[in-house]
Tab-separated table of C-alpha atoms and ligand atoms in Angstrom:
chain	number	residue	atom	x	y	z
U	776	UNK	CA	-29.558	-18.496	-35.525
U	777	UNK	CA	-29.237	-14.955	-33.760
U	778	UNK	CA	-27.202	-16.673	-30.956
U	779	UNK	CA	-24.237	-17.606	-33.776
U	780	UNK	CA	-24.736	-14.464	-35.100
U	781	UNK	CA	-23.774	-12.531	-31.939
U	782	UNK	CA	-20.924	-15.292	-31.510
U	783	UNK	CA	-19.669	-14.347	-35.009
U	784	UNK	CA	-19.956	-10.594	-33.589
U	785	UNK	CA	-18.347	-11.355	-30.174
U	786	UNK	CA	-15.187	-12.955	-32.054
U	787	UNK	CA	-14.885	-10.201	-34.726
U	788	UNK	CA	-14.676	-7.680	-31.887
U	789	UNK	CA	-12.063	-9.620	-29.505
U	790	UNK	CA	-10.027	-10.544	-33.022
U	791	UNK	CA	-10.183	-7.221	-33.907
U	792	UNK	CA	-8.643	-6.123	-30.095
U	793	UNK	CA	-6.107	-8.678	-30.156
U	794	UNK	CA	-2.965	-6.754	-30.842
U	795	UNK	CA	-1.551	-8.492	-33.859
U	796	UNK	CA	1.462	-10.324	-33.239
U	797	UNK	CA	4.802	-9.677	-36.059
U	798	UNK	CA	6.139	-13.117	-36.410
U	799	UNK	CA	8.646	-11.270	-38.487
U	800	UNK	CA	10.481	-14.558	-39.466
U	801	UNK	CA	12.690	-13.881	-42.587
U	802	UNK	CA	13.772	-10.577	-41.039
U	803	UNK	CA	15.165	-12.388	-37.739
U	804	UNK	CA	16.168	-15.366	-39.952
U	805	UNK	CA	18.420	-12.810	-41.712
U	806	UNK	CA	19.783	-11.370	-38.200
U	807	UNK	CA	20.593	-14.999	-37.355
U	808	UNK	CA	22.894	-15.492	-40.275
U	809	UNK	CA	24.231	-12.362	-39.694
U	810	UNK	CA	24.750	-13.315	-35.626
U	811	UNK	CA	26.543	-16.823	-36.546
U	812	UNK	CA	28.345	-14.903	-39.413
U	813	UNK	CA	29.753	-12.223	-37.300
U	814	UNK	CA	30.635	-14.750	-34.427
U	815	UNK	CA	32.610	-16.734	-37.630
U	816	UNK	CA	34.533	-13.902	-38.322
U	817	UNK	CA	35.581	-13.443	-34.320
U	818	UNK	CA	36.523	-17.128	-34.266
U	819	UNK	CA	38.480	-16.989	-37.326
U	820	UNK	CA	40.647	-13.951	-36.214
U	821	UNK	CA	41.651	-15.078	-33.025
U	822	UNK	CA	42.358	-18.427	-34.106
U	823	UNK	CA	45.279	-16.605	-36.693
U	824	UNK	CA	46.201	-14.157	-34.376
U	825	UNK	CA	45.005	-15.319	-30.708
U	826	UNK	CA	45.453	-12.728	-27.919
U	827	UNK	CA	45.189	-9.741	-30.736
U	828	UNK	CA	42.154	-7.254	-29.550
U	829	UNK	CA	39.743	-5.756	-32.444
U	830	UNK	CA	42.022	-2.871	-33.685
U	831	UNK	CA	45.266	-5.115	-33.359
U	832	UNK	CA	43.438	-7.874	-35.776
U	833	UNK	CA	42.502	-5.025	-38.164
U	834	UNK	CA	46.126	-4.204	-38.645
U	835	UNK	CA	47.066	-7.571	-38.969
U	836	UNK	CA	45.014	-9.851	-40.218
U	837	UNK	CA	46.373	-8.593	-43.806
U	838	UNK	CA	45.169	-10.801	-46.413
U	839	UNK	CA	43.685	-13.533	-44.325
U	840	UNK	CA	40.909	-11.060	-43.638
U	841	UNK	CA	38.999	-11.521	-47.147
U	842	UNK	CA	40.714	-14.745	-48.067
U	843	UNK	CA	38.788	-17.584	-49.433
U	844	UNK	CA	40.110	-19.914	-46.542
U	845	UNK	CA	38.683	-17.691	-43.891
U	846	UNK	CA	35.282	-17.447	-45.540
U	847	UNK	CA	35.110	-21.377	-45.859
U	848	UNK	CA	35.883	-21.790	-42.217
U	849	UNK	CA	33.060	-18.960	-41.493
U	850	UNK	CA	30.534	-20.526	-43.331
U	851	UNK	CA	31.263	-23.988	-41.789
U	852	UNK	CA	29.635	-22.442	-38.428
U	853	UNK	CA	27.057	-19.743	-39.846
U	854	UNK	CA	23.095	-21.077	-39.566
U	855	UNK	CA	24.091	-23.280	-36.663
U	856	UNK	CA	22.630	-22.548	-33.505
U	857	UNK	CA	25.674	-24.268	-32.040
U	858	UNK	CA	27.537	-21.161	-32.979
U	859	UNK	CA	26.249	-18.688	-30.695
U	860	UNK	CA	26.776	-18.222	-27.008
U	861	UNK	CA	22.620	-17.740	-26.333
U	862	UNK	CA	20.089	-17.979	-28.838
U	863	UNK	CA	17.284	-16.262	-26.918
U	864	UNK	CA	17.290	-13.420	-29.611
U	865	UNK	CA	15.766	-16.269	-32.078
U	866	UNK	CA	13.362	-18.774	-30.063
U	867	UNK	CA	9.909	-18.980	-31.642
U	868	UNK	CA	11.235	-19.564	-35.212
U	869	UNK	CA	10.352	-23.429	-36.201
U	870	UNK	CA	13.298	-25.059	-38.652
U	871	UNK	CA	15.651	-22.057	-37.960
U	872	UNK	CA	18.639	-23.417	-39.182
U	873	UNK	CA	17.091	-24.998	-41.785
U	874	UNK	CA	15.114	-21.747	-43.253
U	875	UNK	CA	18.532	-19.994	-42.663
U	876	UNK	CA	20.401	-22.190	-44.953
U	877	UNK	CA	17.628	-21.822	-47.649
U	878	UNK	CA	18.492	-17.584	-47.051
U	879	UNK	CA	22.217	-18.502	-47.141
U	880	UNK	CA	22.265	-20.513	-50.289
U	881	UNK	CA	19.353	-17.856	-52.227
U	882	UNK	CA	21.489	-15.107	-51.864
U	883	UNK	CA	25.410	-16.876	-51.557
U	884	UNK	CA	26.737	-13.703	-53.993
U	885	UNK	CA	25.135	-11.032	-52.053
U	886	UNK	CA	27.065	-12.540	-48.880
U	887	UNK	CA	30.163	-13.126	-50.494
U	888	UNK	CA	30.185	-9.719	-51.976
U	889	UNK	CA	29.710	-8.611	-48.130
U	890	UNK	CA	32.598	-10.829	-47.283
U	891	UNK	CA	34.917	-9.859	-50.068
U	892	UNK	CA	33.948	-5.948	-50.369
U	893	UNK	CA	31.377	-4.520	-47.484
U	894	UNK	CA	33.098	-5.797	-43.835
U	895	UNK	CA	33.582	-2.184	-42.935
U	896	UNK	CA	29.793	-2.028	-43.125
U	897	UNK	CA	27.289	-3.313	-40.546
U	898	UNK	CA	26.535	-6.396	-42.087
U	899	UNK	CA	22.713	-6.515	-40.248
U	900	UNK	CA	22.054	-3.024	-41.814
U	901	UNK	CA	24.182	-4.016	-45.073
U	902	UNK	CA	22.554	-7.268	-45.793
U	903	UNK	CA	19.351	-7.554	-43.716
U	904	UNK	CA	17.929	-3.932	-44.641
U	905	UNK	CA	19.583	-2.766	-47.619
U	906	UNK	CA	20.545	-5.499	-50.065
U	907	UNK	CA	17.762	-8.202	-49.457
U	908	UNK	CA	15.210	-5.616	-47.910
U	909	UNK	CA	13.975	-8.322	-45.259
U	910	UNK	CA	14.108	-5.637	-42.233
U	911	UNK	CA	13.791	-2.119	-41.857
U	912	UNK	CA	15.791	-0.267	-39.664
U	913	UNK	CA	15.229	0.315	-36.278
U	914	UNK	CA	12.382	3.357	-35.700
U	915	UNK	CA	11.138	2.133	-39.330
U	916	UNK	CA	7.819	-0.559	-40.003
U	917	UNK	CA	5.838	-2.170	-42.830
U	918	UNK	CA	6.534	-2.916	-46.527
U	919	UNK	CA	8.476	0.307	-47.165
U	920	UNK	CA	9.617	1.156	-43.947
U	921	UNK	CA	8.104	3.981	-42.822
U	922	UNK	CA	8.830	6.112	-40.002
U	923	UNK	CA	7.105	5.359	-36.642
U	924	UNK	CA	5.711	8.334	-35.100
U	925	UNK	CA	7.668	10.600	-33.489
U	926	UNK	CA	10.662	10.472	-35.575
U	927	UNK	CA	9.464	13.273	-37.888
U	928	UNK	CA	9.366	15.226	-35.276
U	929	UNK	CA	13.071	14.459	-34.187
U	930	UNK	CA	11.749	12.400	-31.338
U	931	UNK	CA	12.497	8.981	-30.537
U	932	UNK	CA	9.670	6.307	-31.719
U	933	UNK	CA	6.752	7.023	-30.032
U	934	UNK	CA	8.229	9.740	-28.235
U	935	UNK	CA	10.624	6.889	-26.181
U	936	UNK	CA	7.865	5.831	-24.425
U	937	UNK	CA	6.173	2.847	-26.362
U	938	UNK	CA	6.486	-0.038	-28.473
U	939	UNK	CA	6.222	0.933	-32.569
U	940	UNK	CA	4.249	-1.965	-34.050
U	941	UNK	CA	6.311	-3.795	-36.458
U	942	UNK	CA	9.690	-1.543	-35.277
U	943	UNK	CA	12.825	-3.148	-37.672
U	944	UNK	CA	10.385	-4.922	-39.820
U	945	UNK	CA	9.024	-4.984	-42.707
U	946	UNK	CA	5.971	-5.641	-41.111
U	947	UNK	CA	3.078	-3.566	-38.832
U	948	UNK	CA	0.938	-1.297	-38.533
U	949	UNK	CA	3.054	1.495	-36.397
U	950	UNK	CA	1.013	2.572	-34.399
U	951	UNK	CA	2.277	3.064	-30.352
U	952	UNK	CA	1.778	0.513	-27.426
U	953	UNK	CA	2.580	2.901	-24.669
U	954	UNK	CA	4.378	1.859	-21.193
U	955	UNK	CA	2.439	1.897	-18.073
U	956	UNK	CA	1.800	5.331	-17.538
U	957	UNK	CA	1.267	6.797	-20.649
U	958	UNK	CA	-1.237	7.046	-22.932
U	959	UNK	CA	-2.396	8.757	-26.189
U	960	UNK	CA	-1.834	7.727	-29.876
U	961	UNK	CA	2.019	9.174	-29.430
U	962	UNK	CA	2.240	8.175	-25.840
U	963	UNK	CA	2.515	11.826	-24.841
U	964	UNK	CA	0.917	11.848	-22.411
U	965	UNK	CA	0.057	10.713	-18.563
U	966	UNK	CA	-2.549	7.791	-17.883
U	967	UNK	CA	-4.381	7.809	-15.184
U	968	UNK	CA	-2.436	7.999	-11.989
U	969	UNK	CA	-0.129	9.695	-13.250
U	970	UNK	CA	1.393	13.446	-13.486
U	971	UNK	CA	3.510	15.057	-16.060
U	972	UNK	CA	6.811	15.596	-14.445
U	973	UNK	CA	8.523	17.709	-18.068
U	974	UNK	CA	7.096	17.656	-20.951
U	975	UNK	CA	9.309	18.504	-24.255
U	976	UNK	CA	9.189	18.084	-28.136
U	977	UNK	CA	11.059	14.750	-27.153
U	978	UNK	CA	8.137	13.540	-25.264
U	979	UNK	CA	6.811	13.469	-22.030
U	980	UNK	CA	8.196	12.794	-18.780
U	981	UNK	CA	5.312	11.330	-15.847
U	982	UNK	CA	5.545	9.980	-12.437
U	983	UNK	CA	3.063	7.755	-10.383
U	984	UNK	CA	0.847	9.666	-8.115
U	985	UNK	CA	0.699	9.556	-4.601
U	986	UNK	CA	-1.077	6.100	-3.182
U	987	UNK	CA	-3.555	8.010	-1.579
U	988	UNK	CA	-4.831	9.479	-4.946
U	989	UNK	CA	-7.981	8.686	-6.850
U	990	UNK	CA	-7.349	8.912	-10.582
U	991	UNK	CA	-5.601	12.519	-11.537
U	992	UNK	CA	-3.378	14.387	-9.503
U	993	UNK	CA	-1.074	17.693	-10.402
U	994	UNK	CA	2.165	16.338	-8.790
U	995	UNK	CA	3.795	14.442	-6.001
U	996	UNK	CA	3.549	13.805	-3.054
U	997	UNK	CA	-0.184	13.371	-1.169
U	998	UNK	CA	-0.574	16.915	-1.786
U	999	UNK	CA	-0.894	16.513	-5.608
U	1000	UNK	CA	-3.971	14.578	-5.248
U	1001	UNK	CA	-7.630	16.104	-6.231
U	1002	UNK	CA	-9.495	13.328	-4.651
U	1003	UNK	CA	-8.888	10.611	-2.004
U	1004	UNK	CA	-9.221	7.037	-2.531
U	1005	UNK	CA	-11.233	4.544	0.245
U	1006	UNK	CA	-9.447	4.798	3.355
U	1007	UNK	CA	-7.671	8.099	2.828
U	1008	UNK	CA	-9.051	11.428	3.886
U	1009	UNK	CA	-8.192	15.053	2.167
U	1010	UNK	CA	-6.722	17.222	5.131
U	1011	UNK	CA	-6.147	20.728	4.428
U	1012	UNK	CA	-2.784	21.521	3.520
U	1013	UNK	CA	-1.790	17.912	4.129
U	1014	UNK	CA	-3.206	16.370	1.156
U	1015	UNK	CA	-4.638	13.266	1.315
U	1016	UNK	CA	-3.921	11.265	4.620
U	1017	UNK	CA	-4.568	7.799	6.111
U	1018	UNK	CA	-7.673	7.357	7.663
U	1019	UNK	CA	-7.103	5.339	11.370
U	1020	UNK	CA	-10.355	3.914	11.215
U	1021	UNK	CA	-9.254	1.905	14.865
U	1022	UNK	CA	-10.371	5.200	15.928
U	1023	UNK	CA	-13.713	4.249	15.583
U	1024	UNK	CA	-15.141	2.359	18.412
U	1025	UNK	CA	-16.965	0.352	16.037
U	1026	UNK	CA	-14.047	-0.683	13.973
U	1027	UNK	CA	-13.537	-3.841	15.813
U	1028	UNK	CA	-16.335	-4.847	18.190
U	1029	UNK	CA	-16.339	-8.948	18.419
U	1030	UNK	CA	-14.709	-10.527	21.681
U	1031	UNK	CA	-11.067	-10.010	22.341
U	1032	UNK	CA	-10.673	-8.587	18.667
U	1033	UNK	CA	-8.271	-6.010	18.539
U	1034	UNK	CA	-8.305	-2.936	15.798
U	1035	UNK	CA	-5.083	-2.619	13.495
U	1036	UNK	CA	-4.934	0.556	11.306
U	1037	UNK	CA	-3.007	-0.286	8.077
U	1038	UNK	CA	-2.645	2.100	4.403
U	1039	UNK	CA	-5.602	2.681	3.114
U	1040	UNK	CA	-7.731	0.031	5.592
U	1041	UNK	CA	-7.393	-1.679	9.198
U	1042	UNK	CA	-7.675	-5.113	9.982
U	1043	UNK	CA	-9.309	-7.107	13.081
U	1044	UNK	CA	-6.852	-8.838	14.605
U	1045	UNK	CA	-7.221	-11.409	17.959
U	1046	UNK	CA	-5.600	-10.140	21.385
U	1047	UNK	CA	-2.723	-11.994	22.027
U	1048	UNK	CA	-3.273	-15.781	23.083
U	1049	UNK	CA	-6.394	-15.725	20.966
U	1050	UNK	CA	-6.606	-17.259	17.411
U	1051	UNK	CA	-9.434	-17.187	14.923
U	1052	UNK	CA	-11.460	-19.949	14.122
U	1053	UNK	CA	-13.378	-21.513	11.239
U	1054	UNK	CA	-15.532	-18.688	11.690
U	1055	UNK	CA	-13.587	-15.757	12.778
U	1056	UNK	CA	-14.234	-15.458	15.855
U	1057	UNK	CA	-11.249	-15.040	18.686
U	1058	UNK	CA	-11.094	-18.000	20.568
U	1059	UNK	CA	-8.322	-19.181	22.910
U	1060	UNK	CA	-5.390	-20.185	21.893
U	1061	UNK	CA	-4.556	-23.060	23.791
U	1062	UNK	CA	-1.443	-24.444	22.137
U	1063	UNK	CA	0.410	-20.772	22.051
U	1064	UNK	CA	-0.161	-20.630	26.439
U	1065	UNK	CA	0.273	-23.647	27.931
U	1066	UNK	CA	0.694	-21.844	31.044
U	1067	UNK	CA	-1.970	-19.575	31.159
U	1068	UNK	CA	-4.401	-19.710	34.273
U	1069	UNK	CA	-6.902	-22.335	34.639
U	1070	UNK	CA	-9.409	-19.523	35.605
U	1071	UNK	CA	-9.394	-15.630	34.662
U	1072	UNK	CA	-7.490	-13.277	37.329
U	1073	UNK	CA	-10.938	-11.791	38.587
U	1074	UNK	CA	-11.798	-14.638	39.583
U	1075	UNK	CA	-9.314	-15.875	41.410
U	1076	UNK	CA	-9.167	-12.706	43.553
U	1077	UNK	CA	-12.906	-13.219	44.645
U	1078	UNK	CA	-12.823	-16.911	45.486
U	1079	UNK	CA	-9.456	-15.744	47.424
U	1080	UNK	CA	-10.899	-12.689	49.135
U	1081	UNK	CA	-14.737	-14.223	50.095
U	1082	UNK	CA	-12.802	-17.506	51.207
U	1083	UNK	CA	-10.755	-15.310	53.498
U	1084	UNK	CA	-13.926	-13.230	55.040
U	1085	UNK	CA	-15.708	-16.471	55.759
U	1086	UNK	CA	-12.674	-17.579	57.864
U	1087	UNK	CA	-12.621	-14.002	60.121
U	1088	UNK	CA	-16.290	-14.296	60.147
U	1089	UNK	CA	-16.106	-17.408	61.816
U	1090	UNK	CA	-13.297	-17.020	63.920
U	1091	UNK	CA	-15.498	-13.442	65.009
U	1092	UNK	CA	-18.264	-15.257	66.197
U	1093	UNK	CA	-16.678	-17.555	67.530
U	1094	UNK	CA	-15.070	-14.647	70.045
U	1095	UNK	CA	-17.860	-12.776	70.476
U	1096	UNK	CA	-15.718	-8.995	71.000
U	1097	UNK	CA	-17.547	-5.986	69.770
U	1098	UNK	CA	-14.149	-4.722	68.597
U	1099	UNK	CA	-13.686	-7.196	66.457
U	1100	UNK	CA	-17.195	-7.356	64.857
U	1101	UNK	CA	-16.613	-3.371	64.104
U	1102	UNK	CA	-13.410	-4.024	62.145
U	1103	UNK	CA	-14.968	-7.117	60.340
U	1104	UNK	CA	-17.529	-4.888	58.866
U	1105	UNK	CA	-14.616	-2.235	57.664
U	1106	UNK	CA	-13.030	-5.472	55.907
U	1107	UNK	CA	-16.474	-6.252	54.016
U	1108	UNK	CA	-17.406	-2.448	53.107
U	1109	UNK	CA	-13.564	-2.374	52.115
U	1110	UNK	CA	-13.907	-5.968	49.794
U	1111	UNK	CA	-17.050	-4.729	48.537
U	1112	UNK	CA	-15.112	-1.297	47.167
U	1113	UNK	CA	-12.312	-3.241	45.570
U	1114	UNK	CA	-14.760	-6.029	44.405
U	1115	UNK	CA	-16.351	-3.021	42.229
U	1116	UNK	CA	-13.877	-0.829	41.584
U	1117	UNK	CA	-10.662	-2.165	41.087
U	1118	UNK	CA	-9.615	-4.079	37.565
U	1119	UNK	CA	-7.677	-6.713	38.253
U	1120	UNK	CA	-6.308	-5.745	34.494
U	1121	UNK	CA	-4.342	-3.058	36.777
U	1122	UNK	CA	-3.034	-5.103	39.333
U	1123	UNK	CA	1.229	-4.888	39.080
U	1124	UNK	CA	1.802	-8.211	37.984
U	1125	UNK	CA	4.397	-8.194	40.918
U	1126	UNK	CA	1.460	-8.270	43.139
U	1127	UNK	CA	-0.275	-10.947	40.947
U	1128	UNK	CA	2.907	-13.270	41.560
U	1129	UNK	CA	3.121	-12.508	45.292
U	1130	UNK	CA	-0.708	-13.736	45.504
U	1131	UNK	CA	-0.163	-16.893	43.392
U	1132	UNK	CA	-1.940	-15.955	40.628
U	1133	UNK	CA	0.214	-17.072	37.974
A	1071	NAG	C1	24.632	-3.456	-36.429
A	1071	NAG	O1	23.420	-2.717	-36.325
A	1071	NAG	C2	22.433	-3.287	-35.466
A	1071	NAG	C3	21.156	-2.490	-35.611
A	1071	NAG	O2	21.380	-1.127	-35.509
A	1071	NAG	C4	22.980	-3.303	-34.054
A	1071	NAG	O3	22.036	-3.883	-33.171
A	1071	NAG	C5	24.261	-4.127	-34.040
A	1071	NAG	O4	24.829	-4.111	-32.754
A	1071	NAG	C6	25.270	-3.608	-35.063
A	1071	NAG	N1	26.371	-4.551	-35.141
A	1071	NAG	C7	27.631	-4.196	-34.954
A	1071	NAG	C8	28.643	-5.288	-35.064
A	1071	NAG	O5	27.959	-3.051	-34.709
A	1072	NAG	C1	-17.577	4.183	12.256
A	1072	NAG	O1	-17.823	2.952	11.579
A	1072	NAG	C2	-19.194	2.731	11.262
A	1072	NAG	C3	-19.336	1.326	10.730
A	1072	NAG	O2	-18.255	0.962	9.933
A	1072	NAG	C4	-19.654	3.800	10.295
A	1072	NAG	O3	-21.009	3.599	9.962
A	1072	NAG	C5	-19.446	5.169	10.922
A	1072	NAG	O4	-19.759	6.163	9.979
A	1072	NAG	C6	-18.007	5.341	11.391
A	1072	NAG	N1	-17.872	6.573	12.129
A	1072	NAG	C7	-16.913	7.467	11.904
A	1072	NAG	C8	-16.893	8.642	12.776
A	1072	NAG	O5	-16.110	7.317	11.011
């Protein structure tokens, strides 16, 4: 029982947070006719006068321009989708041409007398808003179109930045669905984010914040910010400022992982000729070097070096001078000292290539 009671609750709350979508169908029905209509009327002129442009047809379309020929070959075209060049304006409206003929043949004297009398006018205004009252005009909503906010204060609906509900329709509730950015019943003013660039009676003017900024800042630039998101650090007099955490030693610390500072973060990326596995962990990469050494460079070096002392050693002993014996030892002591304290990492790779190393 209590359970479909809170379900009930749940769905009145979401319904009632669902922005209400303005089907709006008779008004855009009406703009329809008036779209194939108007395209009619272009068809009809050039056909009697081809090549003519607008003013030229004005002059001389005489008495063709109201005749009752000319309206029979507009009205063969008018709610027929075939008629129009792109009917993107109208998609969403089931039996279009059908509920436009209905509109046609309901008010056939209100047309004609458009035809015959009213072609100076706008016929959308004319027809749609003023005769049959099917759509308000733009900046205007609901039943008697009233004014969306912001135009009584000579501004543009909802101060030019947001969507009217039920704008040019006799439908709505009017109220403001600002753009990213802004926020506020009139939209005038900045989200979150955001700073106010200019403000005026015509609205407000704001600009995205700096990336480095958490939530408000007073203007651009990383210097606008009042507080630093994760990853960025407030320097003095610089603002807010990437933090290169591959500074810290213990950014990166697995094997032959390598520290990469990005925006806002760093990554852990493998050395080169290393790949991640399944795990992330650098492994080697064998497919990307098929020529890398069988055996690390250290290594080499010592088999290389201890290889060659055995061979003096022998060949030493095996001659039995004391001169020889004393420069032996000055080769081991000398070994020993590059053994610890030389990294092969250092070695001129010309050097490495001379010994065979590669
Ligand atoms: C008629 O007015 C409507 C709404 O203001 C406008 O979109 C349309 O372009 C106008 N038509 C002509 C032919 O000027
Ligand atoms: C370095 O990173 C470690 C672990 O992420 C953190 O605990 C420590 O505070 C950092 N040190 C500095 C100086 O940022």
């Amino acid at each position: 029982m209590s359970r479909i009671l809170l379900l009930v609750a749940v769905s009145i709350v979401m319904s009632s947070q669902k922005e209400v979508v303005i089907k709006n169908e008779k008004c855009r029905t009406c703009n329809f006719l008036v779209s194939t209509f108007d395209e009619g009327l272009k068809k009809t002129a050039r056909h009697h006068f081809a090549g003519g442009d607008t003013a030229w047809e004005e002059k001389n379309l005489g008495k063709y321009k109201t005749s009752e020929t000319r309206l029979i070959e507009v009205l063969e075209g008018v709610c027929k989708k075939s008629s129009l060049p792109n009917i993107d304006k109208f998609t969403g409206i089931s039996e279009l041409e059908f509920k436009c003929a209905s509109q046609l043949e309901k008010h056939e004297e209100t047309i004609e007398e458009y035809y015959y009398n009213q072609q100076q006018n706008n016929m959308s205004i004319w027809l749609c808003v003023e005769e049959l009252k099917l759509c308000c005009p733009g900046g205007h909503f609901g039943k008697n179109c009233e004014e969306c906010p912001g135009l009584k204060e000579g501004a543009d609906a909802c101060f030019g930045k947001g969507a009217c509900h039920g704008d040019g329709s006799r439908d709505g509730s009017g109220k403001c669905k600002c753009e990213a950015g802004y926020t506020g019943n009139l939209c005038r003013h900045c989200d979150n984010e955001y700073f106010e660039e200019s403000k005026t009676e015509k609205g407000v003017v704001c600009k995205q914040c700096h990336e480095g900024c958490l939530g408000i800042c007073s203007s651009e630039g990383s210097k606008g910010c009042s507080k630093c998101k994760n990853g960025w650090a407030m320097i003095e007099g610089e603002g807010c400022q990437d933090v290169n955490e591959c500074s810290n030693q213990s950014a990166c610390t697995k094997d032959h992982e390598v520290c990469v500072n990005t925006i806002g973060s760093y990554q852990c990326d493998c050395e080169e000729g290393y790949k991640k596995d399944d795990e992330g962990k650098c492994q080697l990469d064998v497919e990307a070097h098929p020529d890398r050494p069988f055996m690390p460079i250290a290594q080499q070096l010592k088999i290389i070096s201890f290889s060659s002392l055995i061979i003096i050693i022998t060949f030493v002993v095996w001659h039995g001078s004391p001169v020889l014996y004393v420069l032996t030892g000055i080769a081991i002591v000398a070994l020993i000292l590059v053994d610890l304290y030389v990294n092969p990492d250092t070695i001129p790779d010309e050097a490495k290539r001379f010994l065979g190393l590669y």
